[in-house]
Short mmCIF file of C-alpha atoms and ligand atoms in Angstrom, two decimals:
data_model
loop_
_atom_site.label_atom_id
_atom_site.label_comp_id
_atom_site.label_asym_id
_atom_site.label_seq_id
_atom_site.Cartn_x
_atom_site.Cartn_y
_atom_site.Cartn_z
CA MET A 1 4.96 10.42 21.42
CA GLY A 2 7.77 12.97 21.86
CA ALA A 3 8.49 16.11 19.92
CA SER A 4 6.17 16.89 17.08
CA PRO A 5 8.00 16.84 13.72
CA ASP A 6 6.93 20.33 12.82
CA TYR A 7 8.26 21.88 16.02
CA GLY A 8 11.50 19.93 16.64
CA PRO A 9 14.90 21.69 16.77
CA ASP A 10 15.79 20.73 13.19
CA PHE A 11 12.52 22.18 12.04
CA GLU A 12 13.41 25.51 13.62
CA ARG A 13 16.67 25.48 11.66
CA LEU A 14 14.75 24.83 8.45
CA ARG A 15 12.32 27.61 9.25
CA GLU A 16 15.20 30.09 9.67
CA GLN A 17 17.05 29.00 6.57
CA ASP A 18 14.17 28.31 4.18
CA PRO A 19 10.85 29.66 5.36
CA GLU A 20 9.15 28.80 2.07
CA VAL A 21 9.82 25.07 2.34
CA ALA A 22 9.21 25.17 6.11
CA GLN A 23 5.78 26.59 5.40
CA VAL A 24 5.02 23.71 3.03
CA LEU A 25 5.81 21.25 5.85
CA LEU A 26 3.67 23.18 8.31
CA ASP A 27 0.78 23.45 5.88
CA GLU A 28 0.85 19.72 5.16
CA VAL A 29 0.72 18.87 8.88
CA ALA A 30 -2.13 21.38 9.23
CA ARG A 31 -3.92 19.80 6.26
CA VAL A 32 -3.89 16.29 7.73
CA ARG A 33 -4.76 17.59 11.18
CA GLY A 34 -7.69 19.52 9.80
CA GLY A 35 -9.47 16.65 8.08
CA LEU A 36 -9.90 12.90 7.70
CA GLN A 37 -7.60 10.81 5.54
CA LEU A 38 -9.42 7.83 4.02
CA ILE A 39 -6.95 7.07 1.22
CA ALA A 40 -6.42 3.32 1.61
CA SER A 41 -2.75 3.46 0.64
CA GLU A 42 -1.69 6.14 3.13
CA ASN A 43 -0.77 6.10 6.80
CA PHE A 44 1.00 8.16 9.48
CA THR A 45 4.46 6.85 10.33
CA SER A 46 5.69 7.06 13.87
CA PRO A 47 8.01 9.92 14.90
CA ALA A 48 10.75 7.26 15.26
CA VAL A 49 10.40 6.39 11.57
CA LEU A 50 10.47 10.09 10.68
CA ALA A 51 13.61 10.54 12.79
CA ALA A 52 15.41 7.80 10.84
CA LEU A 53 14.22 9.34 7.56
CA GLY A 54 15.56 12.74 8.57
CA SER A 55 18.99 11.34 9.50
CA THR A 56 22.54 11.65 8.12
CA LEU A 57 22.23 8.13 6.68
CA SER A 58 20.77 9.96 3.69
CA ASN A 59 24.33 11.06 2.86
CA LYS A 60 25.91 7.66 2.45
CA TYR A 61 26.51 5.85 -0.82
CA ALA A 62 26.30 2.12 -0.22
CA GLU A 63 25.92 0.37 -3.57
CA GLY A 64 25.95 -3.35 -2.95
CA TYR A 65 24.82 -5.29 0.10
CA PRO A 66 26.03 -5.45 3.73
CA GLY A 67 29.65 -6.63 3.80
CA ARG A 68 29.82 -6.41 -0.02
CA ARG A 69 29.73 -2.69 -0.87
CA TYR A 70 31.36 -0.74 -3.65
CA TYR A 71 32.14 2.21 -1.35
CA GLY A 72 34.23 2.58 1.79
CA GLY A 73 32.80 3.66 5.10
CA CYS A 74 29.71 1.46 4.94
CA GLU A 75 30.34 -0.43 8.16
CA VAL A 76 27.80 1.67 10.07
CA VAL A 77 25.01 1.72 7.50
CA ASP A 78 25.55 -2.03 7.03
CA ARG A 79 24.16 -2.44 10.54
CA ALA A 80 20.94 -0.62 9.57
CA GLU A 81 20.41 -2.83 6.53
CA ARG A 82 21.17 -6.03 8.48
CA LEU A 83 18.64 -4.99 11.11
CA ALA A 84 16.02 -4.29 8.41
CA ILE A 85 16.67 -7.64 6.69
CA ASP A 86 16.64 -9.67 9.91
CA ARG A 87 13.48 -7.98 11.19
CA ALA A 88 11.66 -8.37 7.86
CA ARG A 89 12.55 -12.08 7.75
CA GLU A 90 11.39 -12.56 11.34
CA LEU A 91 8.20 -10.55 10.85
CA PHE A 92 7.10 -12.42 7.74
CA GLY A 93 8.80 -15.79 8.24
CA ALA A 94 10.63 -15.31 4.94
CA GLU A 95 13.79 -17.09 3.85
CA HIS A 96 15.20 -13.95 2.24
CA ALA A 97 14.45 -10.21 2.28
CA ASN A 98 15.68 -7.38 0.09
CA VAL A 99 14.94 -4.00 1.66
CA GLN A 100 16.44 -1.74 -1.00
CA PRO A 101 13.58 -1.18 -3.52
CA HIS A 102 12.69 2.49 -3.57
CA SER A 103 8.99 1.75 -4.07
CA GLY A 104 6.45 -0.96 -4.80
CA ALA A 105 6.80 -0.30 -8.53
CA SER A 106 10.59 -0.73 -8.26
CA ALA A 107 10.08 -3.96 -6.31
CA ASN A 108 7.87 -5.31 -9.09
CA LEU A 109 10.31 -4.19 -11.79
CA ALA A 110 13.12 -6.02 -9.97
CA ALA A 111 11.04 -9.15 -9.43
CA TYR A 112 10.06 -9.28 -13.10
CA ALA A 113 13.68 -8.73 -14.11
CA ALA A 114 14.72 -11.63 -11.87
CA LEU A 115 12.13 -14.03 -13.25
CA MET A 116 11.47 -13.05 -16.87
CA GLN A 117 13.05 -11.84 -20.12
CA PRO A 118 11.38 -9.18 -22.29
CA GLY A 119 8.76 -10.85 -24.45
CA ASP A 120 7.90 -13.50 -21.85
CA THR A 121 4.28 -14.00 -20.86
CA MET A 122 2.83 -12.95 -17.51
CA LEU A 123 -0.68 -13.33 -16.14
CA ALA A 124 -1.96 -10.68 -13.73
CA MET A 125 -5.07 -8.89 -12.57
CA ALA A 126 -6.39 -6.18 -14.92
CA LEU A 127 -6.02 -2.63 -13.62
CA PRO A 128 -9.73 -1.74 -14.11
CA HIS A 129 -10.64 -4.74 -11.92
CA GLY A 130 -8.36 -3.68 -9.07
CA GLY A 131 -4.86 -4.60 -10.29
CA HIS A 132 -1.93 -2.18 -10.55
CA LEU A 133 -0.19 -0.30 -13.35
CA THR A 134 2.82 -2.59 -12.96
CA HIS A 135 0.62 -5.64 -13.48
CA GLY A 136 0.70 -5.26 -17.26
CA SER A 137 -0.93 -1.93 -18.06
CA ARG A 138 -0.08 -0.77 -21.57
CA VAL A 139 1.09 2.61 -20.26
CA ASN A 140 3.62 0.92 -17.96
CA PHE A 141 6.91 -0.92 -18.63
CA SER A 142 5.18 -4.17 -17.66
CA GLY A 143 2.66 -3.92 -20.49
CA ARG A 144 5.32 -2.73 -22.96
CA TRP A 145 7.99 -5.32 -22.25
CA PHE A 146 5.95 -8.44 -21.53
CA ASP A 147 3.20 -10.33 -23.23
CA VAL A 148 0.36 -9.84 -20.75
CA ALA A 149 -2.75 -11.92 -20.16
CA SER A 150 -5.17 -10.41 -17.66
CA TYR A 151 -7.78 -11.88 -15.35
CA GLY A 152 -10.54 -10.00 -13.58
CA VAL A 153 -13.45 -10.46 -11.23
CA ARG A 154 -16.76 -12.11 -12.04
CA ARG A 155 -19.57 -9.77 -13.01
CA ASP A 156 -22.03 -11.41 -10.58
CA THR A 157 -19.89 -11.84 -7.44
CA GLU A 158 -17.20 -9.23 -8.11
CA LEU A 159 -14.72 -11.78 -6.73
CA ILE A 160 -11.63 -13.11 -8.50
CA ASP A 161 -12.70 -15.81 -10.90
CA TYR A 162 -10.19 -18.56 -10.07
CA ASP A 163 -11.60 -20.76 -12.87
CA GLU A 164 -10.84 -17.98 -15.34
CA VAL A 165 -7.33 -17.60 -13.87
CA ARG A 166 -6.71 -21.33 -14.37
CA ASP A 167 -8.14 -21.33 -17.91
CA LEU A 168 -6.00 -18.34 -18.88
CA ALA A 169 -2.93 -19.93 -17.31
CA LEU A 170 -3.49 -23.17 -19.23
CA ARG A 171 -4.05 -21.26 -22.47
CA HIS A 172 -1.18 -18.74 -22.19
CA GLN A 173 1.38 -20.84 -20.26
CA PRO A 174 2.78 -17.75 -18.46
CA LYS A 175 6.28 -17.68 -17.03
CA LEU A 176 4.93 -15.65 -14.12
CA ILE A 177 1.55 -15.35 -12.43
CA VAL A 178 0.93 -12.22 -10.35
CA CYS A 179 -1.68 -12.10 -7.61
CA GLY A 180 -2.39 -8.98 -5.60
CA ALA A 181 -4.37 -5.80 -6.13
CA THR A 182 -4.82 -2.19 -5.12
CA ALA A 183 -8.60 -2.03 -5.00
CA TYR A 184 -9.77 -5.54 -4.13
CA PRO A 185 -11.50 -5.57 -0.74
CA ARG A 186 -11.53 -9.33 -0.24
CA LEU A 187 -8.99 -11.95 0.80
CA ILE A 188 -7.01 -13.54 -2.02
CA ASP A 189 -6.62 -17.32 -1.93
CA TYR A 190 -2.86 -17.63 -2.39
CA GLY A 191 -3.11 -21.43 -2.07
CA VAL A 192 -5.32 -21.61 -5.17
CA PHE A 193 -2.90 -19.37 -7.08
CA ARG A 194 -0.01 -21.63 -5.96
CA GLY A 195 -1.84 -24.66 -7.32
CA ILE A 196 -2.46 -22.96 -10.68
CA ALA A 197 1.16 -21.79 -10.91
CA ASP A 198 2.40 -25.32 -10.18
CA GLU A 199 0.04 -26.79 -12.76
CA VAL A 200 1.52 -24.65 -15.56
CA GLY A 201 5.08 -24.44 -14.23
CA ALA A 202 4.94 -20.66 -13.58
CA TRP A 203 6.58 -18.59 -10.89
CA LEU A 204 4.06 -17.09 -8.44
CA LEU A 205 4.52 -13.46 -7.39
CA ALA A 206 2.24 -12.01 -4.71
CA ASP A 207 2.17 -8.21 -4.81
CA VAL A 208 0.94 -7.45 -1.30
CA ALA A 209 1.76 -3.72 -1.36
CA HIS A 210 -1.64 -3.00 0.15
CA PRO A 211 -2.29 -5.72 2.77
CA ILE A 212 1.33 -6.27 3.94
CA GLY A 213 0.64 -4.48 7.23
CA LEU A 214 -2.37 -6.70 7.90
CA MET A 215 -0.19 -9.75 7.22
CA ALA A 216 2.50 -8.38 9.54
CA GLY A 217 -0.12 -8.06 12.28
CA ARG A 218 -1.57 -11.51 11.52
CA ALA A 219 -4.98 -9.96 10.84
CA ILE A 220 -5.24 -11.77 7.50
CA PRO A 221 -3.44 -14.85 6.09
CA SER A 222 0.05 -14.31 4.72
CA ALA A 223 1.10 -14.85 1.10
CA VAL A 224 4.65 -15.74 2.10
CA PRO A 225 4.18 -19.52 2.49
CA TYR A 226 2.69 -19.75 -1.03
CA ALA A 227 4.52 -17.32 -3.31
CA ASP A 228 8.01 -17.65 -4.76
CA VAL A 229 8.36 -13.89 -4.51
CA VAL A 230 6.40 -11.37 -2.45
CA THR A 231 6.69 -7.67 -3.28
CA PHE A 232 5.44 -5.01 -0.92
CA THR A 233 5.47 -1.36 0.08
CA THR A 234 6.41 -0.11 3.51
CA HIS A 235 4.31 3.05 3.71
CA LYS A 236 0.75 1.73 3.54
CA ALA A 237 -0.90 -0.34 6.29
CA LEU A 238 2.61 -1.31 7.49
CA ARG A 239 3.07 2.32 8.63
CA GLY A 240 6.72 2.65 7.65
CA PRO A 241 8.62 5.05 5.41
CA ARG A 242 7.78 5.44 1.73
CA GLY A 243 9.50 2.53 0.03
CA GLY A 244 9.36 -1.08 -1.11
CA GLY A 245 10.73 -4.50 -0.33
CA ILE A 246 10.91 -8.05 -1.62
CA LEU A 247 10.64 -11.37 0.21
CA CYS A 248 11.57 -14.60 -1.53
CA THR A 249 12.73 -18.16 -1.18
CA ALA A 250 16.39 -18.91 -0.53
CA GLU A 251 16.51 -20.37 -4.05
CA LEU A 252 15.72 -16.98 -5.60
CA ALA A 253 17.72 -14.80 -3.18
CA ALA A 254 20.75 -14.17 -5.42
CA ARG A 255 18.58 -13.52 -8.49
CA ILE A 256 16.40 -11.03 -6.63
CA ASP A 257 19.39 -9.24 -5.09
CA ARG A 258 21.14 -8.91 -8.46
CA ALA A 259 17.91 -7.65 -10.05
CA VAL A 260 17.54 -4.88 -7.45
CA PHE A 261 21.22 -3.94 -7.59
CA PRO A 262 22.90 -3.52 -10.02
CA PHE A 263 20.16 -4.23 -12.55
CA ILE A 264 17.47 -1.64 -11.75
CA GLN A 265 18.84 0.53 -8.95
CA GLY A 266 22.10 2.15 -7.91
CA GLY A 267 22.75 3.29 -4.36
CA PRO A 268 20.14 2.33 -1.79
CA LEU A 269 18.51 5.10 0.26
CA MET A 270 20.12 4.19 3.58
CA HIS A 271 17.99 6.60 5.62
CA ALA A 272 14.91 4.87 4.18
CA VAL A 273 16.45 1.44 4.86
CA ALA A 274 17.03 2.46 8.50
CA ALA A 275 13.45 3.76 8.69
CA LYS A 276 12.22 0.41 7.31
CA ALA A 277 14.15 -1.32 10.12
CA VAL A 278 12.35 0.90 12.64
CA ALA A 279 8.96 0.13 11.09
CA PHE A 280 9.61 -3.63 11.03
CA GLY A 281 10.67 -3.39 14.70
CA GLU A 282 7.42 -1.60 15.52
CA ALA A 283 5.39 -4.18 13.59
CA LEU A 284 7.02 -6.99 15.59
CA ARG A 285 5.46 -5.60 18.79
CA PRO A 286 2.15 -7.02 20.05
CA GLU A 287 0.54 -3.57 19.79
CA PHE A 288 0.89 -3.75 16.02
CA ALA A 289 -1.21 -6.92 15.82
CA ASP A 290 -3.87 -5.05 17.74
CA TYR A 291 -3.56 -2.13 15.29
CA ALA A 292 -3.92 -4.44 12.27
CA ARG A 293 -7.04 -6.06 13.73
CA ARG A 294 -8.56 -2.65 14.44
CA VAL A 295 -7.82 -1.49 10.87
CA VAL A 296 -9.90 -4.41 9.54
CA ALA A 297 -12.70 -3.98 12.10
CA ASN A 298 -12.85 -0.27 11.32
CA ALA A 299 -12.99 -0.93 7.57
CA ARG A 300 -15.88 -3.35 8.08
CA THR A 301 -17.77 -0.81 10.15
CA LEU A 302 -17.16 1.95 7.62
CA CYS A 303 -18.23 -0.34 4.78
CA ASP A 304 -21.36 -1.55 6.61
CA THR A 305 -22.35 2.02 7.45
CA LEU A 306 -21.95 3.13 3.83
CA ALA A 307 -23.97 0.10 2.70
CA ALA A 308 -26.75 0.96 5.16
CA GLU A 309 -26.73 4.48 3.69
CA GLY A 310 -27.41 3.06 0.21
CA MET A 311 -23.81 3.12 -1.03
CA ARG A 312 -23.16 -0.32 -2.47
CA PRO A 313 -19.86 -2.01 -1.51
CA VAL A 314 -18.34 -3.89 -4.45
CA SER A 315 -18.39 -7.63 -3.62
CA GLY A 316 -20.80 -6.88 -0.78
CA GLY A 317 -18.24 -5.96 1.87
CA THR A 318 -14.60 -6.11 2.93
CA ASP A 319 -12.16 -8.45 4.66
CA THR A 320 -9.31 -5.96 4.62
CA HIS A 321 -8.40 -2.32 5.21
CA LEU A 322 -10.37 -0.95 2.28
CA ALA A 323 -13.78 -0.86 0.67
CA LEU A 324 -14.71 -0.04 -2.91
CA ILE A 325 -18.06 1.71 -3.25
CA ASP A 326 -20.28 1.73 -6.34
CA LEU A 327 -22.03 5.11 -6.61
CA ARG A 328 -24.15 4.48 -9.69
CA GLU A 329 -27.45 4.25 -7.83
CA LEU A 330 -26.81 7.70 -6.36
CA GLY A 331 -26.17 9.18 -9.79
CA VAL A 332 -22.90 10.71 -8.58
CA SER A 333 -19.58 9.97 -10.30
CA GLY A 334 -16.46 8.97 -8.40
CA ALA A 335 -14.79 12.24 -9.38
CA GLU A 336 -17.73 14.29 -8.11
CA ALA A 337 -17.90 12.31 -4.85
CA GLU A 338 -14.17 12.86 -4.35
CA ARG A 339 -14.69 16.62 -4.84
CA ARG A 340 -17.67 16.79 -2.47
CA CYS A 341 -15.80 14.89 0.25
CA ALA A 342 -12.70 17.06 -0.23
CA ALA A 343 -14.80 20.19 0.25
CA ALA A 344 -15.89 18.76 3.60
CA GLY A 345 -12.32 17.88 4.68
CA ILE A 346 -12.55 14.15 3.86
CA THR A 347 -9.74 12.98 1.58
CA LEU A 348 -10.43 9.84 -0.44
CA ASN A 349 -9.97 8.81 -4.06
CA ARG A 350 -12.26 8.09 -6.95
CA ASN A 351 -11.74 4.55 -8.19
CA ALA A 352 -12.91 2.44 -11.09
CA ILE A 353 -15.31 -0.31 -10.11
CA PRO A 354 -15.27 -3.61 -12.03
CA TYR A 355 -16.87 -3.21 -15.49
CA ASP A 356 -17.01 0.54 -14.91
CA PRO A 357 -18.78 2.35 -17.77
CA GLU A 358 -16.98 5.61 -16.92
CA PRO A 359 -13.40 6.52 -17.93
CA ALA A 360 -10.59 6.35 -15.35
CA ALA A 361 -10.61 10.12 -14.77
CA VAL A 362 -14.30 10.03 -13.82
CA THR A 363 -15.16 6.50 -12.54
CA SER A 364 -18.32 5.26 -10.85
CA GLY A 365 -16.74 4.55 -7.49
CA ILE A 366 -14.72 5.66 -4.53
CA ARG A 367 -12.16 3.72 -2.49
CA VAL A 368 -12.01 4.22 1.27
CA GLY A 369 -9.48 2.82 3.73
CA THR A 370 -8.86 2.89 7.46
CA PRO A 371 -5.07 2.72 8.10
CA CYS A 372 -4.78 6.47 8.83
CA VAL A 373 -7.82 6.95 11.03
CA THR A 374 -6.95 3.79 12.99
CA THR A 375 -3.42 5.08 13.60
CA GLN A 376 -5.06 8.24 14.95
CA GLY A 377 -6.90 6.09 17.51
CA MET A 378 -10.37 6.13 16.00
CA GLY A 379 -12.62 3.14 16.62
CA LEU A 380 -15.97 1.70 15.61
CA GLN A 381 -18.03 4.61 16.90
CA GLU A 382 -15.99 7.18 14.96
CA LEU A 383 -16.05 5.02 11.83
CA LYS A 384 -19.84 4.83 11.98
CA GLU A 385 -19.98 8.60 12.14
CA ILE A 386 -17.43 8.95 9.33
CA GLY A 387 -19.52 6.61 7.15
CA SER A 388 -22.61 8.72 7.75
CA LEU A 389 -20.70 11.92 7.00
CA VAL A 390 -19.32 10.54 3.72
CA ALA A 391 -22.78 9.36 2.68
CA ARG A 392 -24.36 12.67 3.59
CA VAL A 393 -21.96 14.88 1.69
CA VAL A 394 -21.80 12.59 -1.35
CA ARG A 395 -25.59 12.72 -1.62
CA ASP A 396 -26.01 16.38 -0.81
CA PRO A 397 -23.37 19.01 -1.64
CA GLY A 398 -25.47 21.45 0.38
CA ALA A 399 -24.37 19.59 3.52
CA VAL A 400 -20.70 20.50 3.05
CA ALA A 401 -20.56 23.13 5.79
CA ASP A 402 -22.30 20.93 8.38
CA VAL A 403 -20.19 17.90 7.52
CA ARG A 404 -17.00 19.95 7.58
CA GLU A 405 -17.82 21.07 11.09
CA ARG A 406 -18.21 17.47 12.33
CA VAL A 407 -15.06 16.42 10.46
CA SER A 408 -13.12 19.21 12.17
CA ALA A 409 -14.47 18.16 15.54
CA LEU A 410 -13.41 14.53 14.99
CA ALA A 411 -10.02 15.56 13.65
CA ALA A 412 -9.45 17.86 16.61
CA ILE A 413 -9.79 14.95 19.04
CA HIS A 414 -7.47 12.62 17.10
CA ARG A 415 -4.72 14.84 15.75
CA PRO A 416 -1.84 13.04 14.00
CA TYR A 417 1.56 13.65 15.60
CA LEU A 418 0.01 15.13 18.70
CA SER A 419 -1.76 12.23 20.40
CA GLU A 420 -0.26 8.88 21.41
CA TYR A 421 -0.59 5.86 19.12
N1 DSN B 1 -0.96 4.33 -5.59
C1 DSN B 1 -1.21 3.13 -4.83
C2 DSN B 1 -2.61 3.07 -4.31
O1 DSN B 1 -3.14 4.11 -3.99
O2 DSN B 1 -3.17 2.02 -4.20
C3 DSN B 1 -0.86 1.92 -5.58
O3 DSN B 1 0.41 2.06 -6.08
#
């Protein structure tokens, strides 16, 4: 894998010049090496991605697009952005790609700006049912600026209620329908959403921030053939730098590009754009398809193990990289489970379950995901053990010391940025 990022030559320079910040970097590497990362939205980028992120491309102002910049001297960084665009289009079979959004939230803001005016109606998944803040939450610009109708999951199946989506679409006549979620463990039927959008004359936006890496690796069906616009992040299962992106039809290309720049952003982060190009290049390799398949297989094993330990998976299982676990039968809140796991070196997040009686700061559930541990090289056997360890420490805080010991042993074998992946 090459030089470790905490011990490379540039790191030594940082350590001499600014030991306080250097120590933060060292401590963070030590933190992830010392435990297990089960946060479904995190991953470990490759050292090649980190090298691009830590490059002099960070210095360059490049407002505009390749060949059409508002600054001189962009001929070199243009090549990075063209590589990122071409690779994204090839990877996802998209007619157009914009690789400048700084994040998934920025990608959604730009997509909404391209397709709607303030006051227009959008239909999206409710946050407490697995949606995202940018899908119309009142505390977010999306809920403030647009008239939002929300759909959720059925109480009995905990699956998206496509009949409800259609009824709401017919009733509200939205300009835009959003499909996609942050805590929905099942496949989304983009074809059904396309049909509903066509029936009411709405644009269809698929926010695939979470499963984009699985789509890149062909482990689950892609949203690209169905949606007018696809927004995504690059740092989750895709394993790239922190950032966002947008794929769209040729018809919407100019609108999307104008919405990203100059409407919502100024200069793109060219080091991040170059790092996205690296990540797309990595995802085009056959090894990435293998990685994506293992992420899903690992998530299933983790979910099945938790279920066998009496921890109920919402919707009964998972088809993706994550599982949502209902803890009510154990009498432990999501917040308490998060604390108990953290004490044992297992990092995961509390998460609302559908129809959760608890407030968002407490919740009745936890969300677990396998992108990080899979990148570290862990497989089904390790995921079974991790499931048992999570169950044990969530049930019994007295088991923290024992569980921590096993977690340390597992982490010591699969240390991020030290072993090959
Ligand atoms: N914060 C991300 C997640 O954890 O799912 C969504 O933006």
